[in-house]
Structures are given as C-alpha cells and as structure tokens.
Coordinates of C-alpha atoms in Angstrom, one line a residue:
M131 CA 125.7 80.6 228.0
T132 CA 128.1 82.8 226.0
A133 CA 131.1 80.9 224.9
L134 CA 133.4 83.7 223.7
C135 CA 133.8 87.4 224.5
Y136 CA 135.7 89.8 222.4
Q137 CA 137.7 92.8 223.5
S138 CA 138.9 95.5 221.1
G139 CA 142.5 94.8 219.9
M140 CA 142.8 91.5 221.8
A141 CA 142.5 87.8 220.9
P142 CA 139.2 86.2 221.9
E143 CA 139.1 84.9 225.5
V144 CA 136.9 82.3 226.9
D145 CA 133.9 83.5 228.9
I146 CA 134.6 82.8 232.6
D147 CA 131.2 81.1 233.0
L148 CA 132.0 78.3 230.6
R149 CA 135.4 77.7 232.1
A150 CA 133.9 77.8 235.6
A151 CA 131.1 75.4 234.7
A152 CA 133.6 73.0 233.3
E153 CA 135.9 73.3 236.3
A154 CA 133.0 72.7 238.7
W155 CA 131.9 69.6 236.8
L156 CA 135.4 68.2 236.7
A157 CA 135.7 68.6 240.4
D158 CA 132.6 66.5 240.9
D159 CA 133.3 63.9 238.3
P160 CA 133.9 60.4 239.9
D161 CA 135.6 58.9 236.8
P162 CA 139.4 59.6 236.5
A163 CA 139.3 59.0 232.7
S164 CA 136.5 61.6 232.3
Q165 CA 138.4 64.0 234.5
D166 CA 141.5 63.7 232.2
E167 CA 139.3 64.2 229.1
L168 CA 137.7 67.3 230.5
R169 CA 141.0 68.7 231.9
E170 CA 142.5 68.4 228.4
L171 CA 139.6 70.4 227.0
I172 CA 139.8 73.1 229.6
D173 CA 143.6 73.4 229.2
G174 CA 143.0 73.7 225.4
L175 CA 140.8 76.8 225.6
P176 CA 140.1 78.9 223.6
A177 CA 140.7 76.5 220.8
T178 CA 138.4 73.8 222.3
A179 CA 135.6 76.3 223.2
A180 CA 133.2 74.9 220.6
E181 CA 133.6 71.3 221.8
L182 CA 133.3 72.4 225.5
R183 CA 130.3 74.6 224.7
D184 CA 128.6 71.6 223.1
R185 CA 129.3 69.4 226.1
F186 CA 127.7 72.0 228.4
A187 CA 124.9 73.0 226.2
G188 CA 122.5 71.2 228.5
P189 CA 121.8 67.9 230.1
L190 CA 120.7 64.8 228.3
T191 CA 116.9 64.5 228.4
F192 CA 114.5 61.6 228.0
G193 CA 113.7 61.2 224.3
T194 CA 111.7 58.5 222.5
A195 CA 113.7 55.8 224.2
G196 CA 115.2 57.3 227.4
L197 CA 118.6 59.0 227.8
R198 CA 120.9 58.5 224.9
G199 CA 124.1 60.2 223.9
R200 CA 127.8 60.1 223.1
L201 CA 130.2 58.6 225.6
R202 CA 132.1 61.7 226.7
A203 CA 132.7 63.8 229.8
G204 CA 130.2 66.6 230.6
P205 CA 126.5 67.0 231.3
N206 CA 125.6 66.5 227.6
G207 CA 127.1 63.0 227.3
M208 CA 126.9 59.6 228.8
N209 CA 129.4 59.1 231.6
L210 CA 129.6 58.0 235.2
A211 CA 128.7 61.4 236.6
V212 CA 125.6 61.7 234.5
V213 CA 124.6 58.2 235.3
T214 CA 125.1 58.8 239.0
R215 CA 122.9 61.8 238.9
A216 CA 120.3 60.1 236.7
A217 CA 120.2 57.1 239.1
A218 CA 119.9 59.3 242.1
G219 CA 117.1 61.3 240.6
L220 CA 115.3 58.1 239.6
V221 CA 115.4 56.5 243.0
A222 CA 114.4 59.8 244.7
W223 CA 111.4 60.0 242.3
L224 CA 110.4 56.4 243.0
A225 CA 110.5 57.1 246.7
A226 CA 108.4 60.2 246.3
Q227 CA 105.8 58.2 244.4
G228 CA 105.6 55.7 247.2
G229 CA 106.6 52.8 245.0
D230 CA 107.7 49.7 246.8
G231 CA 109.9 46.9 245.4
P232 CA 113.3 46.4 244.0
L233 CA 115.0 48.2 241.1
V234 CA 116.1 45.6 238.5
I235 CA 119.0 46.6 236.2
G236 CA 120.2 45.2 232.9
Y237 CA 123.0 46.1 230.5
D238 CA 124.3 45.3 227.1
A239 CA 127.9 44.9 225.9
R240 CA 128.6 48.5 224.9
H241 CA 131.4 50.5 226.3
G242 CA 130.6 51.6 229.8
S243 CA 127.4 49.6 230.1
R244 CA 128.4 47.3 232.9
E245 CA 130.0 50.2 234.9
F246 CA 126.9 52.3 234.5
A247 CA 124.6 49.4 235.6
E248 CA 126.7 48.7 238.7
R249 CA 126.8 52.4 239.6
T250 CA 123.0 52.5 239.3
A251 CA 122.8 49.5 241.7
R252 CA 125.0 51.2 244.3
V253 CA 123.0 54.4 244.1
A254 CA 119.8 52.4 244.6
T255 CA 121.1 50.5 247.6
G256 CA 122.6 53.7 249.0
A257 CA 119.1 55.1 249.0
G258 CA 117.8 52.1 250.8
R259 CA 116.2 50.3 247.9
A260 CA 117.0 46.8 246.8
A261 CA 118.9 46.5 243.5
L262 CA 118.8 43.4 241.3
L263 CA 121.3 43.1 238.5
L264 CA 120.8 40.7 235.6
P265 CA 123.6 38.1 235.4
G266 CA 125.7 39.5 232.5
V267 CA 125.1 41.2 229.2
L268 CA 121.6 40.4 228.0
P269 CA 118.9 41.6 225.6
T270 CA 116.7 44.5 226.5
P271 CA 113.6 42.3 226.4
V272 CA 115.0 40.2 229.2
L273 CA 115.1 43.3 231.4
A274 CA 111.6 44.3 230.4
Y275 CA 110.4 40.7 231.2
A276 CA 112.2 40.8 234.6
V277 CA 110.4 44.0 235.7
R278 CA 107.1 42.2 235.5
A279 CA 108.4 38.7 236.6
L280 CA 110.2 40.0 239.7
D281 CA 107.4 42.5 240.6
A282 CA 110.0 45.3 240.5
V283 CA 109.0 48.9 241.1
A284 CA 111.1 49.9 238.1
G285 CA 113.8 48.8 235.7
V286 CA 116.8 50.3 234.1
M287 CA 118.4 49.0 230.9
V288 CA 121.8 50.5 230.0
T289 CA 121.9 50.4 226.2
A290 CA 122.0 52.6 223.1
S291 CA 120.2 49.9 221.0
H292 CA 121.3 50.3 217.4
N293 CA 123.2 53.6 217.7
P294 CA 126.8 53.9 216.6
P295 CA 129.6 52.5 218.9
Q296 CA 130.4 55.9 220.5
D297 CA 126.9 56.1 222.1
N298 CA 125.3 54.7 225.1
G299 CA 121.9 55.1 226.8
Y300 CA 119.6 54.6 229.8
K301 CA 116.1 53.3 229.4
V302 CA 113.7 53.3 232.4
Y303 CA 110.7 51.0 232.8
L304 CA 108.0 51.2 235.4
G305 CA 106.4 48.3 237.3
A306 CA 102.7 47.8 237.8
A307 CA 102.6 49.9 241.0
L308 CA 103.5 53.1 239.1
G309 CA 102.9 52.2 235.5
G310 CA 99.4 50.9 235.8
P311 CA 98.0 47.8 234.1
A312 CA 98.8 48.9 230.5
G313 CA 102.2 50.3 231.6
D314 CA 103.4 47.4 233.7
G315 CA 106.9 46.8 232.5
A316 CA 106.7 49.6 229.9
Q317 CA 109.0 52.5 229.3
I318 CA 108.2 55.7 231.0
V319 CA 106.0 58.4 229.5
P320 CA 104.9 61.9 230.6
P321 CA 104.6 63.1 233.3
A322 CA 107.0 60.5 234.8
D323 CA 109.8 61.5 232.5
A324 CA 109.5 65.2 233.4
G325 CA 109.2 64.2 237.1
I326 CA 112.4 62.1 236.9
E327 CA 114.3 64.9 235.1
A328 CA 113.3 67.4 237.7
A329 CA 114.5 65.0 240.4
I330 CA 117.8 64.6 238.5
R331 CA 118.2 68.4 238.4
S332 CA 117.7 68.5 242.1
V333 CA 120.8 66.3 242.7
A334 CA 123.3 68.7 244.1
S335 CA 126.3 66.8 242.9
A336 CA 127.5 63.3 242.0
A337 CA 129.8 63.4 245.0
S338 CA 126.8 64.0 247.3
V339 CA 125.0 60.8 246.2
P340 CA 125.4 58.1 248.8
L341 CA 126.6 54.8 247.4
G342 CA 125.6 51.5 249.0
D343 CA 126.6 47.9 248.3
A344 CA 126.7 46.3 244.9
G345 CA 123.1 44.9 245.2
T346 CA 122.2 41.3 244.3
V347 CA 123.3 39.7 241.0
L348 CA 120.6 37.4 239.9
D349 CA 121.4 33.9 238.7
D350 CA 120.5 32.3 235.4
K351 CA 117.0 31.4 236.5
I352 CA 115.7 34.7 235.2
I353 CA 117.1 33.9 231.8
S354 CA 115.6 30.4 231.9
A355 CA 112.2 31.8 232.8
Y356 CA 112.4 34.3 229.9
V357 CA 113.3 31.5 227.5
R358 CA 110.5 29.3 228.7
S359 CA 108.0 32.1 228.3
A360 CA 109.4 33.0 224.9
A361 CA 109.2 29.4 223.6
A362 CA 105.5 29.2 224.8
V363 CA 104.6 32.1 222.5
V364 CA 104.4 29.7 219.5
D365 CA 102.1 26.7 219.1
P366 CA 103.8 23.7 220.5
D367 CA 102.2 21.4 217.9
G368 CA 103.0 23.6 214.8
P369 CA 105.4 22.6 212.0
R370 CA 109.1 23.1 212.7
D371 CA 110.8 22.2 209.4
L372 CA 112.6 25.5 208.8
V373 CA 116.2 26.4 208.1
V374 CA 117.1 29.8 209.6
A375 CA 120.2 32.0 209.2
Y376 CA 120.8 34.5 212.0
T377 CA 123.0 37.4 213.1
P378 CA 123.0 39.3 216.4
L379 CA 125.0 42.1 214.7
H380 CA 127.8 41.9 217.4
G381 CA 125.1 42.3 220.0
V382 CA 123.8 40.4 223.0
G383 CA 120.9 38.5 221.5
G384 CA 122.7 35.4 220.1
D385 CA 122.7 33.0 223.0
T386 CA 119.2 33.9 224.2
L387 CA 117.7 33.5 220.7
A388 CA 119.5 30.2 220.0
T389 CA 118.3 28.8 223.3
A390 CA 114.7 30.0 222.7
F391 CA 114.6 28.5 219.3
T392 CA 115.8 25.2 220.6
A393 CA 113.3 25.3 223.5
A394 CA 110.5 25.9 221.0
G395 CA 111.5 22.9 218.9
F396 CA 113.2 24.7 216.0
T397 CA 116.6 23.7 214.7
R398 CA 119.3 26.0 216.1
P399 CA 119.9 28.8 213.5
A400 CA 123.1 29.0 211.6
V401 CA 124.9 32.2 212.9
V402 CA 127.1 34.7 211.0
A403 CA 130.5 33.7 212.6
D404 CA 132.2 37.2 212.4
Q405 CA 129.1 38.9 214.1
A406 CA 128.3 36.2 216.7
T407 CA 130.3 37.6 219.6
P408 CA 129.3 40.8 221.4
D409 CA 131.7 43.6 220.4
P410 CA 131.1 47.2 221.3
E411 CA 133.0 48.4 218.2
F412 CA 130.7 46.6 215.8
P413 CA 133.6 46.1 213.4
T414 CA 131.8 44.6 210.4
V415 CA 129.1 47.2 209.9
T416 CA 129.0 51.0 209.4
F417 CA 126.0 51.3 211.7
P418 CA 124.8 48.3 213.9
N419 CA 121.2 48.8 212.6
P420 CA 119.6 46.2 210.4
E421 CA 117.7 48.9 208.6
E422 CA 121.0 50.5 207.4
P423 CA 122.2 49.6 203.9
G424 CA 124.8 46.8 204.0
A425 CA 124.1 45.8 207.7
M426 CA 122.6 42.5 206.6
D427 CA 125.1 41.6 203.9
H428 CA 126.9 39.0 205.9
L429 CA 123.6 37.4 206.9
V430 CA 122.3 37.2 203.4
A431 CA 125.5 35.6 202.3
L432 CA 125.2 33.0 205.0
A433 CA 121.5 32.4 204.2
G434 CA 122.4 31.7 200.6
S435 CA 125.2 29.4 201.4
T436 CA 123.2 27.3 203.9
G437 CA 120.0 27.0 201.8
A438 CA 118.1 28.9 204.5
D439 CA 114.3 29.5 204.2
L440 CA 114.5 32.6 206.3
A441 CA 117.2 35.1 207.4
I442 CA 116.8 36.9 210.8
A443 CA 118.8 39.7 212.4
N444 CA 118.5 41.3 215.8
D445 CA 119.9 44.7 216.5
P446 CA 122.6 44.8 219.2
D447 CA 120.2 44.8 222.2
A448 CA 117.8 42.4 220.5
D449 CA 114.7 44.4 220.9
R450 CA 114.3 44.7 217.2
C451 CA 113.9 42.0 214.6
A452 CA 114.7 42.2 210.9
V453 CA 113.9 39.5 208.3
A454 CA 115.0 38.8 204.8
I455 CA 113.4 36.4 202.4
P456 CA 114.6 34.6 199.2
G457 CA 113.3 35.5 195.8
P458 CA 112.7 33.1 192.9
D459 CA 116.0 34.0 191.4
G460 CA 118.0 33.2 194.5
S461 CA 118.5 36.8 195.6
W462 CA 117.4 37.9 199.1
R463 CA 115.2 40.8 200.0
P464 CA 114.9 42.4 203.4
L465 CA 111.3 42.9 204.5
R466 CA 110.3 46.4 205.4
G467 CA 109.2 46.8 209.0
D468 CA 105.6 47.5 207.8
E469 CA 105.6 44.2 205.8
L470 CA 106.7 42.1 208.7
G471 CA 104.4 44.0 211.0
V472 CA 101.3 43.1 208.9
L473 CA 102.5 39.5 208.4
L474 CA 102.7 39.0 212.1
A475 CA 99.4 40.8 212.8
D476 CA 97.6 38.7 210.1
H477 CA 99.2 35.5 211.6
L478 CA 98.1 36.3 215.1
I479 CA 94.6 37.3 214.0
R480 CA 94.3 34.0 212.0
R481 CA 95.5 32.2 215.1
G482 CA 92.7 33.8 217.1
T483 CA 94.7 36.0 219.4
P484 CA 92.1 38.3 220.9
G485 CA 92.6 42.0 221.8
T486 CA 93.7 45.3 220.3
Y487 CA 96.2 45.5 217.4
A488 CA 98.2 48.7 217.5
T489 CA 100.8 50.7 215.5
T490 CA 102.0 54.3 215.2
I491 CA 101.1 57.3 213.1
V492 CA 104.3 56.8 211.0
S493 CA 103.6 53.1 210.2
S494 CA 101.7 51.8 207.2
T495 CA 97.9 52.3 207.1
L496 CA 97.5 48.7 206.1
L497 CA 97.2 47.4 209.6
G498 CA 94.2 49.6 210.2
R499 CA 92.6 48.3 207.0
L500 CA 93.4 44.7 207.9
C501 CA 91.8 45.1 211.4
A502 CA 88.7 46.7 210.0
A503 CA 88.3 43.9 207.5
R504 CA 88.8 41.2 210.2
G505 CA 86.6 42.9 212.8
V506 CA 89.3 43.3 215.4
P507 CA 90.1 46.4 217.5
Y508 CA 92.7 48.8 216.2
A509 CA 94.6 51.6 217.8
E510 CA 97.1 54.2 216.5
T511 CA 99.6 56.0 218.7
L512 CA 102.4 58.5 218.7
T513 CA 105.9 57.2 217.7
G514 CA 107.6 55.0 220.3
F515 CA 106.9 51.7 221.9
K516 CA 106.2 53.4 225.2
W517 CA 103.0 54.6 223.5
I518 CA 102.2 51.5 221.5
V519 CA 102.1 49.2 224.6
R520 CA 99.7 51.7 226.3
A521 CA 97.3 51.7 223.4
A522 CA 95.0 49.3 225.3
E523 CA 95.0 47.1 228.4
D524 CA 93.9 44.2 226.1
L525 CA 96.8 44.8 223.7
A526 CA 97.3 41.7 221.5
F527 CA 100.0 43.0 219.2
G528 CA 101.9 46.2 218.5
Y529 CA 104.5 47.1 216.0
E530 CA 106.4 50.1 214.7
E531 CA 107.9 50.4 211.2
A532 CA 111.4 50.6 212.7
L533 CA 111.5 46.8 213.1
G534 CA 109.9 46.7 216.6
Y535 CA 107.3 44.1 217.4
C536 CA 105.4 43.1 220.5
V537 CA 103.8 39.7 220.0
A538 CA 103.3 38.8 223.6
P539 CA 102.3 41.9 225.7
A540 CA 101.5 39.8 228.8
M541 CA 105.1 38.7 228.8
V542 CA 107.1 41.7 227.6
R543 CA 105.4 45.1 227.5
D544 CA 107.9 46.4 225.0
K545 CA 109.3 45.4 221.6
D546 CA 111.0 42.0 221.7
G547 CA 113.2 40.8 218.9
I548 CA 113.4 37.3 220.3
T549 CA 109.7 36.5 220.5
A550 CA 109.2 38.3 217.2
A551 CA 111.8 36.0 215.6
L552 CA 110.1 32.9 217.0
T553 CA 106.7 34.1 215.8
V554 CA 107.8 34.8 212.2
A555 CA 109.6 31.4 212.2
E556 CA 106.3 29.8 213.3
L557 CA 104.5 31.6 210.4
A558 CA 107.2 30.7 207.9
A559 CA 107.3 27.0 208.9
G560 CA 103.5 26.8 208.7
L561 CA 103.5 28.3 205.3
K562 CA 106.3 26.0 204.1
A563 CA 104.4 23.0 205.3
R564 CA 101.6 24.0 202.9
G565 CA 104.0 24.8 200.0
H566 CA 103.9 28.5 200.5
T567 CA 106.2 31.3 201.6
L568 CA 106.1 34.7 203.3
A569 CA 106.2 36.3 199.8
D570 CA 103.1 34.4 198.8
R571 CA 101.3 35.6 201.9
L572 CA 102.3 39.2 201.2
D573 CA 100.9 38.8 197.6
E574 CA 97.6 37.6 199.0
L575 CA 97.3 40.6 201.3
A576 CA 98.2 42.9 198.3
V577 CA 95.4 41.5 196.2
E578 CA 93.0 42.0 199.0
F579 CA 94.0 45.4 200.3
G580 CA 96.4 46.8 197.6
V581 CA 100.1 47.2 197.7
H582 CA 101.0 49.5 200.6
A583 CA 104.6 50.5 199.7
T584 CA 106.5 52.4 202.3
D585 CA 110.0 54.0 202.6
Q586 CA 111.9 56.7 204.4
L587 CA 113.7 59.8 203.5
S588 CA 116.2 60.0 206.3
V589 CA 118.6 62.9 206.7
R590 CA 121.4 62.7 209.2
V591 CA 122.7 66.1 210.4
D592 CA 125.6 67.4 212.4
D593 CA 123.8 70.5 213.6
L594 CA 120.3 69.9 215.1
A595 CA 119.3 73.4 214.0
E596 CA 119.1 72.0 210.5
I597 CA 116.2 69.8 211.5
G598 CA 114.2 72.7 212.9
A599 CA 114.9 74.8 209.7
A600 CA 113.7 72.0 207.5
M601 CA 110.5 71.5 209.5
G602 CA 110.0 75.2 209.3
R603 CA 110.2 75.2 205.6
A604 CA 107.7 72.4 205.3
R605 CA 105.3 74.2 207.6
S606 CA 105.5 77.6 205.9
N607 CA 105.3 76.2 202.4
P608 CA 103.4 72.9 202.4
P609 CA 102.9 71.2 199.0
A610 CA 99.6 71.7 197.2
T611 CA 99.9 68.4 195.4
L612 CA 101.9 65.1 195.7
L613 CA 102.4 62.8 192.8
G614 CA 100.0 65.0 190.8
A615 CA 97.1 64.6 193.2
P616 CA 95.8 67.3 195.5
V617 CA 96.9 67.2 199.1
S618 CA 93.6 66.5 200.9
E619 CA 94.9 66.9 204.5
V620 CA 97.7 68.7 206.3
L621 CA 97.9 67.7 209.9
D622 CA 100.3 69.6 212.2
R623 CA 100.6 68.2 215.7
L624 CA 102.5 71.2 217.2
P625 CA 102.8 72.1 219.9
E626 CA 102.3 68.7 221.5
N627 CA 104.5 66.9 219.0
D628 CA 106.8 68.0 216.2
V629 CA 105.0 65.9 213.5
L630 CA 103.7 67.1 210.2
T631 CA 101.4 64.9 207.9
F632 CA 100.4 65.3 204.3
R633 CA 97.8 63.0 202.7
T634 CA 96.3 62.5 199.2
A635 CA 93.9 59.8 198.1
T636 CA 96.8 57.3 197.5
A637 CA 99.8 58.7 199.3
R638 CA 100.8 59.8 202.8
V639 CA 103.9 61.5 204.2
V640 CA 104.7 61.9 207.9
I641 CA 107.7 64.1 208.9
R642 CA 109.3 64.2 212.3
P643 CA 112.7 64.5 213.9
S644 CA 114.1 61.2 215.2
G645 CA 113.8 60.8 219.0
T646 CA 117.0 58.7 219.3
E647 CA 119.4 60.0 216.6
P648 CA 120.4 63.3 215.0
K649 CA 118.1 62.7 212.0
L650 CA 115.1 64.2 210.2
K651 CA 112.8 61.5 209.0
A652 CA 110.0 61.5 206.4
Y653 CA 107.9 58.4 206.3
L654 CA 106.5 57.8 202.8
E655 CA 103.6 55.6 201.7
V656 CA 102.0 54.9 198.3
V657 CA 99.0 52.6 197.8
E658 CA 98.4 50.9 194.5
Q659 CA 95.5 48.5 193.9
A660 CA 96.2 45.0 192.7
G661 CA 92.6 43.7 192.4
D662 CA 93.4 42.3 188.9
G663 CA 95.9 39.9 190.6
D664 CA 98.9 41.5 188.9
V665 CA 100.8 42.3 192.2
A666 CA 104.2 42.7 190.4
A667 CA 102.8 45.5 188.2
A668 CA 101.2 47.2 191.2
R669 CA 104.5 47.0 193.1
N670 CA 106.4 48.5 190.2
R671 CA 103.9 51.4 190.1
A672 CA 104.2 51.9 193.9
S673 CA 108.0 51.8 193.7
A674 CA 108.0 54.5 191.0
G675 CA 105.6 56.5 193.1
L676 CA 107.8 56.3 196.1
S677 CA 110.8 57.5 194.2
A678 CA 108.9 60.5 192.9
L679 CA 107.4 61.2 196.3
R680 CA 110.9 61.1 197.9
A681 CA 112.1 63.7 195.5
E682 CA 109.1 65.9 196.0
I683 CA 109.4 65.8 199.8
A684 CA 113.2 66.5 199.7
T685 CA 112.3 69.7 197.8
V686 CA 109.7 70.6 200.3
L687 CA 112.2 70.2 203.2
G688 CA 115.0 71.8 201.3
V689 CA 117.4 68.9 201.9

C-alpha cells in the first residue's frame, strides 16, 4: 500500500487507499475509544501518515506465542475489533474441524485483558458454542490446566506475558480432540495457526459477528483443582525446611503460588511488597521480565533481608520461573535458564521420573549430554513451548532457556512457573537437609560434564527490517573461526525457519529473530572442562570466552 503520492509543485497528499482503509476500519470498530484514536490520526493526515501506515501494514499474525502486539487501534494492534475478528475466526475454524466441547477463556491483569476475554466469550456463544471464563485474573498455567481438566475443545488466554505495559496478546490452546495426545492442552502449531488466520481473514467485519450471552463464569473450584494438582507434583514426604523470597512482578501469580506452596507443606514465601499486587503499568521495573537487568533487584533485597535460602520470581502471567541463589559472600546470583533447566531435569531423573526430556535448539547442549549419560530419552525441538510439549507423548520434562519449564506435562502441557517453583523448592529443601545447596549441585554437574556457560546477545530494534539485514549479513559472510577455533558446522534452517547456527569444538551460536518481541537474538554457549575439580577456574575461562564470543558475533551481525 502506497502511503504518499507526490504531484509536481504541490505538497504531498495522502494516498486515497490509506485514508479509505482507515475510514472503513473506523466505521467497523466497536470500541468508542479506538474510534476516537483512529479519527485523530485520520484528521491529522498527512503528518500522521507514517503512524497510520504502520497500523495498517498488515494484521497481527500468530508468532511463537500467539497474537501479540501494542494496544492501539487498527489491524496491526491489539484492540476490540481485532479480538472480535480473531475470536470469530477461531470459533469458525473449530466448528469446521468438528471439534465439540466448550471454549475456556482466561485473562491476566493487563490493560484490556478482561474486556478481550469477555468479548471472546460472547463471540463463542453467539456462534452456538459454550464459553467458560476463569473466575478473575489468573496465571496462564491455570488456563492451560483448565483446557485439559474441563475437556475443552480449545482455550484462549489473553496475555502478553512479560512484554512491556503497552502490549497485550492472545494465546490459543487446543484440547485433545484437535490437538492429539501430545498436544492436549498445548498451544497451536501449524497448520492450525494458518487455518485460524485464514478463518480470521474470512470474517467480513467486526460488526457482522453475532454476539451471544456472557457465557459461564467458573467458580473457584477450578483454581482449587489446579492448586491440588500443583502441590501433588512434589514428594509429600520430602523436606520442607526452606525460606523463600518471592515476587510476581506486578503480575497475577502471587495468590496462586502462595496457596500452592502452603498446600504442598512449605512455609508461605515472603513477598516483595511493592510488586505483590497486579498492576498493568508494572511501575517498579523497566521491563516486567525477570531476565532483564534490574528486574529482580527488589526480590534480591528482600531475600537478603529475610535470610532466604532461595529467591523466586514469576513473570506477570506466571508461566515463567526465575531463581536467584546466595553466594558465599552474601551476594545473590540469578540462575540462567539453562542452569535451572538442567538442575530440574537432573532432579527429576534422580527421582525416577520416566519419559523423554526435551529442550530447544537454542538451549544449552548440557541436557542432551546429561540424558545420554543417564540413559534417558532426549529430544530437541524448534524454539517455543508449543514444540517442546509435542516432542514426545511420554514427555517427562521440557524447558527452554527463556525461563520456561514444564515439570508436570500430564497436568499442564505448557510452561508453568508455579509447578516449576515448587519443584525447585523441593530440590533446594532436599539439598539443604543434606547440608548442600543448588550451587553445590551445579558444581557437581560441572565436574562431570564441564562448565556449559550460556548467554545472549539481544538487540532490540525499532525497524524490523534491521533484523532481516543483520541475518543477511551473517548468512552472506559467516565466520571462519570463533574464539580462534575453526567453525566446524554452519547450519541454516531457511526456508522453514529463520535460524542460523555456527559450531566449533567448544562453542555454539544460534541466531534468530524473537517470535514475541522486536529483537534479534544470538544464543551463545562456551564449554570448558573442569575435570580437575577447579570449577571456579573453568567458569572464569568460560566467562571470558563468552565475552569474546559476544563481540565476535556482534561484528558478524553488524550490530
């Protein structure tokens, strides 16, 4: 679509197609606030042409974790019109697949979440399908659990997880009838996502979508059932002497996690007071993502002041779990997602949990080596939990380096920050009872398998074209060496996936665009052996290697 046309001797005028498209969308928009927002932009033309062009550049599409975008009017944003069309396309697709059963809907505390959930319910009932709404703002894992527990045909969770305050999103889960055994309660994958998108495009207008009643609001029994199942994930006879500091990061996980900890026999965690209440503005953090620098500062301060053994953070929709541990000098160190992932896997293997252990192509290679040494099945998938949980029907555990862990696939076929928190608490309490810590267990694994140090080079962009340009530079001029060693493998997954991998004997780099944020990510790993028992020296060497590798890859990408 051309945004501007120029006539000799005249000021630029807005192309009639852009104005017409905006006027047509405005006439169909059911939200007065969005109407006012769009009218202001239309009246501001041509000065507002760039902003208007961006909003009409195309519809939101299903990425790594469903629809996700800025809260703003127009097809390229999250708003009531987009949600109405998305819900209509979803229920039409479900009907075309012959799937029976209700649509269960959850939502977090972000701006617009409840309104989007309630509109989804009315679209479902308007199409003749039962709609079940969760009873208030709740974690994403509760919705994923409810899809299975209520034998729903599908589920919708309105959340943008750990994105900035101005974003929201729309995750879709399939029940057993359409998802199959491995995908029962899991997020959609191709070709379902393309089929739903096609159905959305077939919706003539938001105004043409019939709306029914508000559906059925579930009572607290579904929360109690989730909590009971979560508490049952840990050994009821295990040690419980553990002091935990916790933050939900202004999200919706606080009450559910505290109740689950109590039900499992742990002492209720101490909670960061100024982050305990759901707040869509996330006022104490720059980004509500425990991976981001500074996001866990309040938590670490609380942990130090309360003499905690362990510090745990959930992201705002509580599907992720971050952990920090104390050092010998009293300082606290956040565990990387790969560190916690292998600790949990090792714990479950030692506990005798049967089945396949899975992670993604961007996670550490240590899990594969652990599984090989322990004689348990291992699987590696593309990035995204929708792929991890489908790695095998007998999945025992899955994790991704971005702080996502599935410790109970039969309960929640998705990442679950509540059950992950319980499981790491179980591990820490058991180690404490024997006079050990999580740090001690990491050292034992390092001696056995080597230090597998991981990090990211993450570049946030304003123009998505910058990501494509950087990937193009890496493809056209791949490095011959990394850290002085020859690159032994260059793996390009195009056209199926925009992922590029470089390997040497002791290093690996995986480069890909983020599926949920405007970022380019390079996942770095350096392996240093510690067979002599000097883990600290091996970690220092690995850390220096990561720093050098980050600089080398930044040059390759031109960022």
